[in-house]
XYZ file of C-alpha atoms in Angstrom:
686
model
C 94.713 217.435 122.942
C 97.534 216.594 120.512
C 95.405 213.860 118.966
C 92.528 216.300 118.454
C 94.791 218.961 116.952
C 96.382 216.401 114.606
C 92.962 215.903 113.018
C 92.922 219.492 111.714
C 94.650 218.822 108.357
C 92.175 216.070 107.396
C 89.174 217.901 108.820
C 89.957 221.375 107.477
C 92.636 220.957 104.774
C 94.781 223.313 106.859
C 98.522 222.804 107.222
C 99.536 224.979 110.222
C 97.885 225.632 113.567
C 98.346 226.083 117.277
C 96.668 226.248 120.655
C 96.769 229.103 123.183
C 95.610 228.879 126.801
C 94.815 231.714 129.185
C 97.369 232.218 131.956
C 96.370 231.699 135.585
C 95.778 235.438 136.059
C 93.882 235.503 132.699
C 95.901 238.528 131.608
C 97.712 236.819 128.740
C 97.539 233.929 126.284
C 100.347 231.360 126.249
C 101.155 229.103 123.307
C 101.018 225.483 124.494
C 100.940 223.412 121.292
C 101.799 223.814 117.613
C 100.818 221.937 114.470
C 102.933 221.776 111.326
C 105.533 224.480 110.778
C 103.919 226.821 113.301
C 106.711 226.121 115.793
C 109.152 228.113 113.621
C 107.081 231.247 113.273
C 105.376 231.644 116.621
C 108.289 232.694 118.821
C 107.251 236.377 118.817
C 103.778 235.282 119.858
C 104.460 232.599 122.479
C 103.103 234.990 125.125
C 100.368 237.440 124.088
C 98.804 240.111 126.283
C 95.023 240.062 126.235
C 94.961 243.662 124.987
C 97.226 242.886 122.008
C 95.901 243.510 118.473
C 96.363 239.848 117.523
C 93.662 237.582 116.009
C 93.761 234.993 118.826
C 93.495 237.697 121.503
C 90.590 239.322 119.658
C 88.846 235.939 119.405
C 89.062 235.436 123.175
C 88.046 239.025 123.955
C 85.056 238.930 121.618
C 84.088 235.306 122.193
C 83.688 234.586 118.471
C 85.595 233.351 115.431
C 88.034 235.818 113.870
C 88.612 235.150 110.160
C 91.342 236.819 108.105
C 90.874 236.032 104.432
C 94.249 237.031 103.018
C 97.251 239.341 103.157
C 95.291 242.522 102.378
C 92.784 241.902 105.153
C 95.596 241.080 107.584
C 97.340 244.354 106.724
C 94.100 246.295 107.232
C 92.960 244.692 110.492
C 96.198 243.505 112.117
C 99.015 245.579 110.593
C 101.645 244.600 113.166
C 101.136 240.906 112.345
C 101.209 241.639 108.607
C 104.570 243.400 108.927
C 106.113 240.431 110.735
C 104.416 237.842 108.455
C 104.301 239.434 104.980
C 103.084 236.253 103.303
C 99.852 235.213 101.633
C 97.719 232.934 103.800
C 94.308 232.739 105.463
C 93.828 232.441 109.214
C 91.025 231.600 111.614
C 91.155 232.103 115.385
C 88.485 230.351 117.437
C 87.797 230.834 121.167
C 87.800 227.706 123.319
C 84.690 227.937 125.499
C 83.010 225.203 127.515
C 80.380 225.543 130.230
C 80.498 229.341 129.873
C 84.209 229.408 130.717
C 86.837 230.636 128.273
C 90.084 228.648 128.222
C 91.977 230.151 125.305
C 91.941 229.987 121.519
C 92.806 227.779 118.560
C 94.354 229.203 115.391
C 94.517 227.523 111.995
C 96.340 228.669 108.840
C 95.413 227.747 105.254
C 97.653 228.054 102.159
C 97.497 231.019 99.831
C 95.230 229.145 97.394
C 92.374 229.081 99.911
C 89.335 231.217 98.965
C 88.935 234.478 100.938
C 85.875 233.106 102.758
C 85.349 230.153 105.077
C 83.112 227.451 103.686
C 80.211 226.164 105.834
C 82.010 222.814 106.117
C 85.168 224.506 107.393
C 83.257 226.643 109.871
C 81.475 223.568 111.220
C 84.795 221.763 111.412
C 86.396 224.639 113.313
C 83.512 224.768 115.772
C 83.694 221.005 116.327
C 87.463 221.062 116.788
C 87.303 223.975 119.243
C 84.494 222.347 121.211
C 86.409 219.061 121.554
C 89.503 220.897 122.794
C 87.466 223.038 125.199
C 85.754 219.948 126.624
C 89.132 218.351 127.322
C 90.255 221.529 129.107
C 87.015 221.740 131.078
C 87.237 218.083 132.112
C 90.815 218.562 133.299
C 89.875 221.672 135.267
C 86.888 219.917 136.811
C 89.165 217.089 137.929
C 91.430 219.639 139.667
C 94.271 218.914 137.246
C 94.051 221.941 134.916
C 96.252 221.936 131.833
C 99.018 224.532 132.147
C 101.640 225.723 129.643
C 105.002 223.978 129.747
C 108.413 225.606 129.418
C 108.015 225.499 125.626
C 105.136 224.695 123.259
C 104.489 221.005 122.626
C 104.349 219.614 119.102
C 101.087 217.999 118.004
C 102.255 215.887 115.073
C 104.266 212.743 114.709
C 106.342 213.379 111.616
C 106.459 210.432 109.204
C 109.963 209.064 108.703
C 111.042 209.253 105.078
C 113.235 206.805 103.208
C 116.524 208.627 103.582
C 118.442 205.608 102.291
C 116.499 205.719 99.037
C 116.977 209.501 98.815
C 120.736 209.084 99.143
C 120.769 207.070 95.924
C 119.148 209.875 93.897
C 121.542 211.506 91.437
C 119.878 214.916 91.799
C 120.513 217.630 94.364
C 117.607 217.018 96.768
C 117.185 218.156 100.385
C 114.441 217.488 102.888
C 113.698 220.269 105.420
C 111.573 219.313 108.408
C 108.848 221.341 110.142
C 111.443 222.958 112.386
C 113.343 224.329 109.384
C 116.264 221.899 109.767
C 117.835 219.756 107.076
C 116.595 216.207 107.637
C 118.133 214.661 104.500
C 120.721 215.761 101.950
C 121.697 213.768 98.863
C 125.388 213.551 97.948
C 124.688 215.613 94.850
C 123.074 218.356 96.985
C 126.006 218.344 99.405
C 128.428 218.725 96.496
C 126.446 221.650 95.073
C 126.255 223.344 98.503
C 129.967 222.822 99.098
C 129.681 221.207 102.514
C 129.713 217.598 103.760
C 126.229 216.182 104.329
C 127.158 215.339 107.931
C 127.739 219.005 108.710
C 124.461 220.068 107.102
C 122.123 217.522 108.709
C 120.194 218.932 111.662
C 121.115 222.540 110.833
C 119.045 225.301 109.295
C 120.385 226.146 105.818
C 120.865 229.860 106.515
C 122.756 229.017 109.730
C 125.055 226.416 108.204
C 125.792 228.297 104.971
C 126.979 231.873 105.393
C 126.119 232.765 101.812
C 122.445 231.932 102.462
C 122.160 234.289 105.439
C 120.584 237.138 103.546
C 116.976 237.589 104.834
C 115.612 237.364 101.283
C 116.343 233.623 101.170
C 114.665 232.947 104.487
C 111.745 235.044 103.229
C 111.299 232.680 100.249
C 111.420 229.700 102.592
C 108.821 231.180 104.948
C 106.601 232.188 102.040
C 106.601 228.598 100.767
C 105.880 227.041 104.163
C 103.229 229.498 105.330
C 101.627 230.132 101.955
C 101.749 226.454 101.023
C 102.860 227.319 97.474
C 106.001 226.228 95.587
C 108.557 228.967 95.071
C 112.094 229.345 93.754
C 115.111 231.618 93.865
C 118.759 231.724 92.794
C 121.758 232.346 95.029
C 125.477 232.881 94.496
C 127.742 230.318 96.178
C 131.106 232.050 96.468
C 133.104 232.716 94.571
C 131.200 232.443 91.298
C 128.759 229.531 91.213
C 125.078 230.307 90.833
C 122.569 227.775 92.172
C 118.823 227.550 91.689
C 116.566 226.418 94.561
C 113.038 225.087 94.005
C 110.948 224.681 97.164
C 107.979 222.268 97.298
C 106.031 222.401 100.597
C 103.732 219.765 102.040
C 102.330 218.849 105.433
C 105.612 217.398 106.686
C 108.005 220.136 105.596
C 109.776 221.060 102.370
C 111.464 219.233 99.562
C 114.178 221.362 97.933
C 115.614 220.716 94.489
C 119.040 222.290 93.965
C 120.675 222.637 90.558
C 123.326 224.674 88.836
C 121.735 227.828 87.421
C 123.081 227.592 83.890
C 120.032 228.164 81.698
C 118.946 231.546 80.354
C 115.852 231.710 82.561
C 117.955 231.299 85.682
C 120.316 234.025 84.490
C 117.424 236.438 84.102
C 116.357 235.704 87.698
C 119.767 236.333 89.211
C 120.314 239.464 91.318
C 122.783 241.915 89.841
C 125.157 241.403 92.750
C 125.561 238.778 95.427
C 123.837 239.292 98.759
C 126.041 240.331 101.633
C 126.656 237.639 104.225
C 125.659 238.696 107.704
C 126.508 237.102 111.028
C 123.243 238.414 112.483
C 120.221 239.890 110.729
C 116.839 241.104 111.835
C 114.229 238.358 111.633
C 110.481 239.009 111.311
C 109.929 238.322 115.029
C 112.362 241.055 116.009
C 110.796 243.484 113.552
C 107.371 242.641 114.947
C 108.386 243.543 118.503
C 109.934 246.844 117.415
C 106.976 247.943 115.303
C 104.350 246.628 117.712
C 105.772 248.483 120.705
C 106.334 251.611 118.616
C 102.661 251.579 117.643
C 101.488 250.806 121.157
C 103.589 253.543 122.735
C 101.996 256.175 120.512
C 98.827 255.587 122.562
C 100.614 255.949 125.918
C 99.931 259.291 127.570
C 101.178 259.069 131.142
C 104.185 257.351 132.734
C 101.897 254.641 134.075
C 100.532 254.117 130.538
C 104.086 253.468 129.346
C 104.702 250.977 132.158
C 101.423 249.225 131.348
C 102.313 248.999 127.640
C 105.669 247.397 128.459
C 103.996 244.992 130.876
C 101.255 243.974 128.450
C 103.155 243.927 125.164
C 106.856 243.253 125.808
C 107.161 241.281 129.036
C 104.900 238.425 127.804
C 106.522 238.340 124.366
C 109.970 237.619 125.818
C 108.719 235.252 128.495
C 109.336 237.708 131.328
C 107.605 237.901 134.673
C 107.897 241.535 135.768
C 109.033 245.011 134.767
C 110.197 248.090 136.668
C 111.100 251.550 135.394
C 113.790 253.366 137.391
C 114.864 257.001 137.174
C 117.566 259.004 138.907
C 116.045 262.034 140.634
C 117.577 264.213 143.344
C 120.621 261.939 143.795
C 118.331 259.011 144.536
C 116.959 256.148 142.506
C 113.200 256.431 142.066
C 110.887 253.640 140.940
C 108.307 255.388 138.798
C 106.322 252.268 137.896
C 106.346 248.498 138.066
C 104.202 245.482 137.231
C 104.422 241.773 138.010
C 106.197 241.917 141.350
C 104.508 240.886 144.629
C 102.917 243.864 146.454
C 105.407 245.894 148.453
C 108.511 244.077 147.223
C 109.772 246.705 144.794
C 108.811 249.680 146.966
C 111.579 248.845 149.442
C 114.159 249.619 146.742
C 112.735 253.106 146.122
C 114.885 256.125 147.083
C 118.154 254.170 146.969
C 121.056 256.703 147.084
C 122.985 256.945 143.825
C 126.169 256.344 145.808
C 125.131 252.723 146.395
C 126.612 249.973 144.230
C 123.526 248.183 142.933
C 122.540 246.979 139.461
C 119.678 249.491 139.393
C 121.906 252.453 140.237
C 124.576 251.306 137.769
C 122.013 250.948 134.972
C 120.441 254.342 135.717
C 123.782 256.171 135.598
C 125.564 254.249 132.819
C 124.069 254.029 129.292
C 125.181 250.427 128.697
C 122.680 247.537 128.723
C 123.315 244.709 131.169
C 122.013 241.159 130.847
C 122.164 238.623 133.659
C 121.074 235.149 132.575
C 121.201 233.641 136.072
C 121.152 234.815 139.672
C 124.747 233.628 140.033
C 125.872 236.084 137.322
C 124.187 238.999 139.076
C 125.418 238.125 142.549
C 128.960 237.648 141.284
C 129.028 241.364 140.387
C 126.789 242.611 143.194
C 127.288 240.358 146.234
C 125.257 240.993 149.385
C 122.983 243.568 147.737
C 119.345 243.418 148.821
C 118.180 244.640 145.388
C 119.069 241.224 143.968
C 116.614 239.569 146.358
C 113.523 240.231 144.280
C 112.578 236.599 143.764
C 113.598 236.600 140.079
C 116.196 234.487 138.276
C 117.303 236.558 135.243
C 117.309 240.251 134.366
C 117.741 242.643 131.444
C 118.682 246.220 132.414
C 117.925 248.443 129.427
C 119.231 252.032 129.447
C 116.637 254.637 128.510
C 118.432 257.193 126.372
C 116.706 259.967 124.447
C 118.264 263.041 122.822
C 121.620 261.793 124.143
C 120.303 261.957 127.710
C 120.160 258.964 130.040
C 116.816 259.361 131.792
C 116.569 255.994 133.518
C 116.482 252.258 132.998
C 113.873 249.609 132.292
C 114.310 246.312 134.114
C 112.775 243.155 132.649
C 112.806 240.311 135.164
C 112.378 236.591 134.495
C 111.148 233.963 136.920
C 113.518 231.335 135.456
C 117.093 231.548 134.137
C 116.954 233.029 130.646
C 119.433 232.943 127.771
C 119.669 236.243 125.892
C 120.960 235.477 122.395
C 122.556 238.116 120.211
C 119.356 238.951 118.365
C 117.295 239.225 121.537
C 119.847 241.551 123.136
C 119.804 243.753 120.042
C 116.007 243.869 119.968
C 115.683 244.638 123.687
C 118.281 247.400 123.421
C 116.367 248.925 120.501
C 113.143 248.694 122.477
C 114.850 250.636 125.254
C 115.219 253.588 122.884
C 111.515 253.517 122.008
C 110.572 253.268 125.682
C 112.846 256.209 126.524
C 111.184 258.496 123.999
C 107.707 257.560 125.194
C 108.718 257.912 128.846
C 110.263 261.338 128.304
C 107.094 262.501 126.547
C 104.921 260.976 129.272
C 106.860 262.702 132.068
C 106.281 266.038 130.380
C 102.598 265.210 130.072
C 102.383 264.184 133.727
C 104.037 267.425 134.803
C 101.649 269.533 132.740
C 98.704 267.450 133.885
C 99.548 267.937 137.568
C 99.828 271.686 137.042
C 96.577 271.825 135.094
C 94.668 269.716 137.612
C 96.029 271.833 140.421
C 94.803 274.946 138.636
C 91.384 273.446 137.978
C 90.925 272.150 141.517
C 91.849 275.538 142.907
C 89.182 277.177 140.744
C 86.303 274.800 141.486
C 84.565 275.256 144.848
C 85.901 272.914 147.523
C 82.492 272.865 149.203
C 79.151 274.509 148.500
C 77.629 276.743 151.205
C 74.780 275.449 153.364
C 71.614 277.372 152.518
C 68.349 277.121 154.535
C 65.369 275.904 152.474
C 67.683 274.480 149.804
C 69.433 271.141 149.441
C 72.380 271.047 147.044
C 74.451 268.249 145.499
C 77.196 268.471 142.863
C 79.320 266.095 140.794
C 82.314 266.710 138.556
C 83.955 264.144 136.256
C 87.034 265.031 134.180
C 87.392 263.794 130.626
C 89.597 260.798 129.964
C 91.156 262.067 126.738
C 94.004 264.518 126.372
C 94.950 266.442 129.487
C 91.728 265.426 131.270
C 91.307 269.123 132.104
C 88.248 271.005 130.961
C 86.429 274.244 131.387
C 83.256 273.051 133.150
C 82.426 274.915 136.344
C 79.620 275.416 138.847
C 79.040 277.645 141.868
C 76.535 278.591 144.561
C 76.667 282.238 145.666
C 74.844 283.888 148.600
C 73.675 287.240 147.233
C 71.190 288.234 149.976
C 69.507 287.088 153.169
C 66.843 285.154 151.234
C 68.444 284.750 147.815
C 71.147 282.636 146.277
C 72.645 282.421 142.765
C 73.177 279.005 141.180
C 75.639 279.001 138.269
C 76.904 276.362 135.845
C 78.994 276.851 132.720
C 81.309 275.301 130.166
C 84.332 276.939 128.540
C 85.382 275.681 125.129
C 88.452 273.405 125.133
C 90.197 270.860 127.348
C 93.473 272.435 128.353
C 95.098 274.866 130.738
C 93.737 277.855 128.783
C 90.174 276.586 129.197
C 90.699 276.022 132.921
C 92.214 279.481 133.361
C 89.366 281.199 131.505
C 86.881 279.189 133.545
C 88.430 280.674 136.676
C 88.135 284.190 135.274
C 84.461 283.678 134.360
C 83.636 282.223 137.765
C 85.311 285.172 139.482
C 83.541 287.640 137.195
C 80.111 286.081 137.830
C 80.698 286.287 141.570
C 81.698 289.962 141.349
C 78.789 290.945 139.076
C 76.302 288.975 141.194
C 77.440 290.868 144.302
C 76.724 294.176 142.561
C 73.461 293.190 140.846
C 72.228 289.596 141.068
C 69.713 289.908 138.211
C 70.421 286.969 135.803
C 70.130 289.052 132.614
C 72.531 291.689 133.932
C 75.104 289.194 135.209
C 75.330 287.302 131.904
C 75.420 290.475 129.810
C 78.277 291.935 131.876
C 80.187 288.635 131.813
C 79.790 288.517 128.029
C 81.221 292.023 127.639
C 84.135 291.118 129.922
C 85.069 288.168 127.720
C 85.131 290.448 124.692
C 87.497 292.780 126.555
C 89.791 289.860 127.489
C 90.485 289.330 123.774
C 90.203 285.551 123.935
C 88.952 283.361 121.095
C 87.364 280.825 123.447
C 83.589 280.638 123.780
C 81.603 279.721 126.867
C 78.066 278.690 127.732
C 76.452 279.498 131.059
C 73.160 279.087 132.910
C 72.486 281.482 135.816
C 69.647 280.890 138.280
C 68.639 283.418 140.951
C 66.615 281.677 143.677
C 64.282 283.632 145.972
C 64.044 281.427 149.055
C 61.221 283.418 150.677
C 58.908 283.382 147.631
C 59.900 279.870 146.514
C 60.651 281.008 142.988
C 63.651 281.412 140.688
C 64.653 283.462 137.666
C 66.704 281.790 134.949
C 68.838 283.255 132.141
C 70.681 281.066 129.700
C 73.712 281.772 127.450
C 73.662 278.858 125.016
C 73.778 276.229 127.760
C 71.928 272.857 127.786
C 68.405 273.323 129.121
C 67.899 272.564 132.837
C 65.458 269.865 133.979
C 62.782 270.127 136.678
C 61.243 267.439 138.856
C 58.029 268.609 140.530
C 56.318 267.513 143.762
C 53.802 265.638 141.593
C 56.569 263.315 140.335
C 56.625 264.747 136.813
C 59.989 265.431 135.122
C 60.390 267.899 132.262
C 62.938 269.955 130.385
C 62.570 273.695 130.921
C 62.311 275.948 127.908
C 64.175 279.152 128.720
C 64.665 281.949 126.205
C 68.196 280.896 125.349
C 70.626 283.670 124.483
C 73.826 283.472 122.486
C 76.904 281.776 123.938
C 79.310 284.141 125.640
C 82.016 285.966 123.643
C 80.225 286.029 120.273
C 78.411 289.398 120.340
C 79.414 291.963 122.987
C 75.928 293.525 122.745
C 74.004 290.262 123.208
C 71.059 290.240 125.616
C 69.947 287.405 127.873
C 66.223 287.333 128.690
C 65.075 285.588 131.855
C 62.125 283.360 132.749
C 60.385 282.719 136.067
C 60.269 279.229 137.617
C 58.078 278.171 140.556
C 59.915 276.244 143.286
C 57.328 274.737 145.646
C 58.686 272.436 148.332
C 59.831 269.143 146.793
C 60.894 270.683 143.464
C 64.315 269.685 142.154
C 66.228 271.545 139.431
C 68.944 269.758 137.457
C 71.720 271.823 135.853
C 74.441 270.042 133.873
C 77.034 270.501 131.148
C 76.899 269.011 127.668
C 79.313 266.175 128.487
C 76.446 264.415 130.255
C 74.307 264.077 127.134
C 76.591 264.634 124.140
C 78.202 261.333 123.153
C 79.836 260.883 119.717
C 77.421 259.080 117.425
C 74.430 259.397 119.781
C 71.239 261.345 119.065
C 71.138 264.468 121.261
C 67.338 264.616 121.563
C 67.226 260.965 122.569
C 69.988 261.495 125.133
C 68.015 264.387 126.667
C 64.862 262.260 126.718
C 66.775 259.440 128.446
C 68.120 261.844 131.063
C 64.613 263.186 131.693
C 63.309 259.637 132.058
C 66.040 258.858 134.595
C 65.029 261.953 136.544
C 61.403 260.788 136.520
C 62.375 257.398 137.951
C 64.741 258.642 140.651
C 63.584 262.212 141.291
C 62.086 261.394 144.695
C 65.267 259.816 146.055
C 67.801 261.606 148.302
C 69.740 264.168 146.335
C 73.110 262.349 146.413
C 71.532 259.119 145.149
C 69.736 261.087 142.448
C 73.035 262.660 141.391
C 74.651 259.223 141.102
C 71.705 257.946 139.048
C 71.904 260.893 136.644
C 75.658 260.486 136.175
C 74.893 256.801 135.483
C 76.946 255.155 132.776
C 78.992 258.289 132.155
C 80.568 257.824 135.569
C 81.585 254.238 134.751
C 82.841 254.897 131.222
C 86.519 254.238 130.537
C 86.575 256.890 127.817
C 84.937 260.314 128.057
C 85.653 262.889 125.402
C 84.385 265.740 127.595
C 84.260 266.615 131.249
C 80.928 266.652 133.094
C 79.531 268.968 135.736
C 76.205 268.294 137.468
C 74.498 270.569 140.002
C 71.206 269.717 141.743
C 69.133 272.077 143.913
C 65.986 271.028 145.783
C 63.451 273.235 147.546
C 62.910 271.896 151.105
C 61.199 273.201 154.289
C 63.259 275.416 156.547
């Protein structure tokens, strides 16, 4: 695989690349090999969740090449990557597929001078390279020796050894920086200009060895040269008063840096007005990426479980973790509100631990100080003989969740192997804890409101429909998946006489507690009016006037059907509701055409004419709410025609199977913008 990847520069004129493989559970991509300087810049992306908005993940999800033709396109399509890598370059991500099996993805980076489009030769080269890699992976898997990620990404290239002896004789200030960002050669003149012995500089990164180069702006210039493949320059102040100019010349093996005293007028114009402040630690692009990426992801989290999933998918892989658990102190006990990555049942045994116990989880949930344990020995030294430490992990980060100066819990990141938390990583994880806390606090409030709203809605919908001779009935209700998942759709079946029954379906505007509450009032009103006078026109007119008296701004649609079981007929009145469908004994399906009145709560004096419908044995009526046919971007007439066609195909089947067929794809959809109610009635022999 390394040999194949090493051919990329000659084949594609690209200078940086890497190879990702799918994990065993296929939930994330893991970086297994780098080409060129990629090893320096890929730490934030060594583990990528499959749902991440990253080019390589999108390539695997979509099964096709993802091309990003420059910085502007990267900012538009993958803003979180653009923030962390604000340089000019082009990128291609190619899925690795062989024998209909996806193994991962290849990414390749071109310098800034590359045109914004892939040439046919480059596209063919990418396809050939990806196919060769995929075939190697497929062959290994077929031989029952699948290629798995190692503890760290391998390096694909063999760096050519330069003539350091010859370089040492140069009178100029010249440095050679390798693909890992370390000084591989320093001339005596360069060492004198930098103010440090060459022996101390060799093998170190310049901004680590020289405090006065630790401002992020200098590392930015270095990264821009390496990733963009373009020469660049800057000036820096070596304390106390010596200005130096740095010219960076990148190639496939690293950088050559020319250092000189900045004495000419041009250099003076380029100097900053004051020297950069030296920092012991500063935020690198990888850290910024994690902060911004999680902040963006958490804006989409609605429930507590959404927050846990976001942490599991976005943060745990990025830091090389194995599992996550979110703990909260409630009722003097430690509650585990969500977890991912642990074996089934393992974490549940720690739930409801009394807050009087001395455990790392209790300590973290009652003390707003982060705790990092790099090995099991460190943890057990502080908490000996505690069963909570027996979770099968080897390192832990306990992050306090503090929002509005309140400690609401802790987030535990667990690692399968011992893990070193450096200063930057501890700072980033602690900052992430604050973002998680805000999202979790918001999600808990949502969950509380959602439980109350669902409880209200469930109490207002009928638990079971009455059994009526001569009539078979089946109903379905699906909540929306957006917002509170609470809507105003309702249905009912009301016995209004010995041989008559009222069938009602309606939809109140909105998807919140107010809509659910008004739905309950309408359902109660319809029942009361039907008991007094079951005539469809009268019931809808009285309900309409009641809504006007309630002084609510919400509108509602409703279809009311009065069925005469003895005469096998029905009378229908409609208040702006989707037209019902009928399936006859002859197997023909059609949409009824009632004289539709105005939706409820528009005109208190509105009238609702009725029509008569024959119901011979074998006739099925389909009443539904608009969520079944109204899909954003879809043609409404076509959706109604499709529903009618489905009724024609399945109308003769048992009523429950027919209901499932009519719900169809709507029932399987991950995202529904509206709730759906479906009510079927079929005329059958007594």
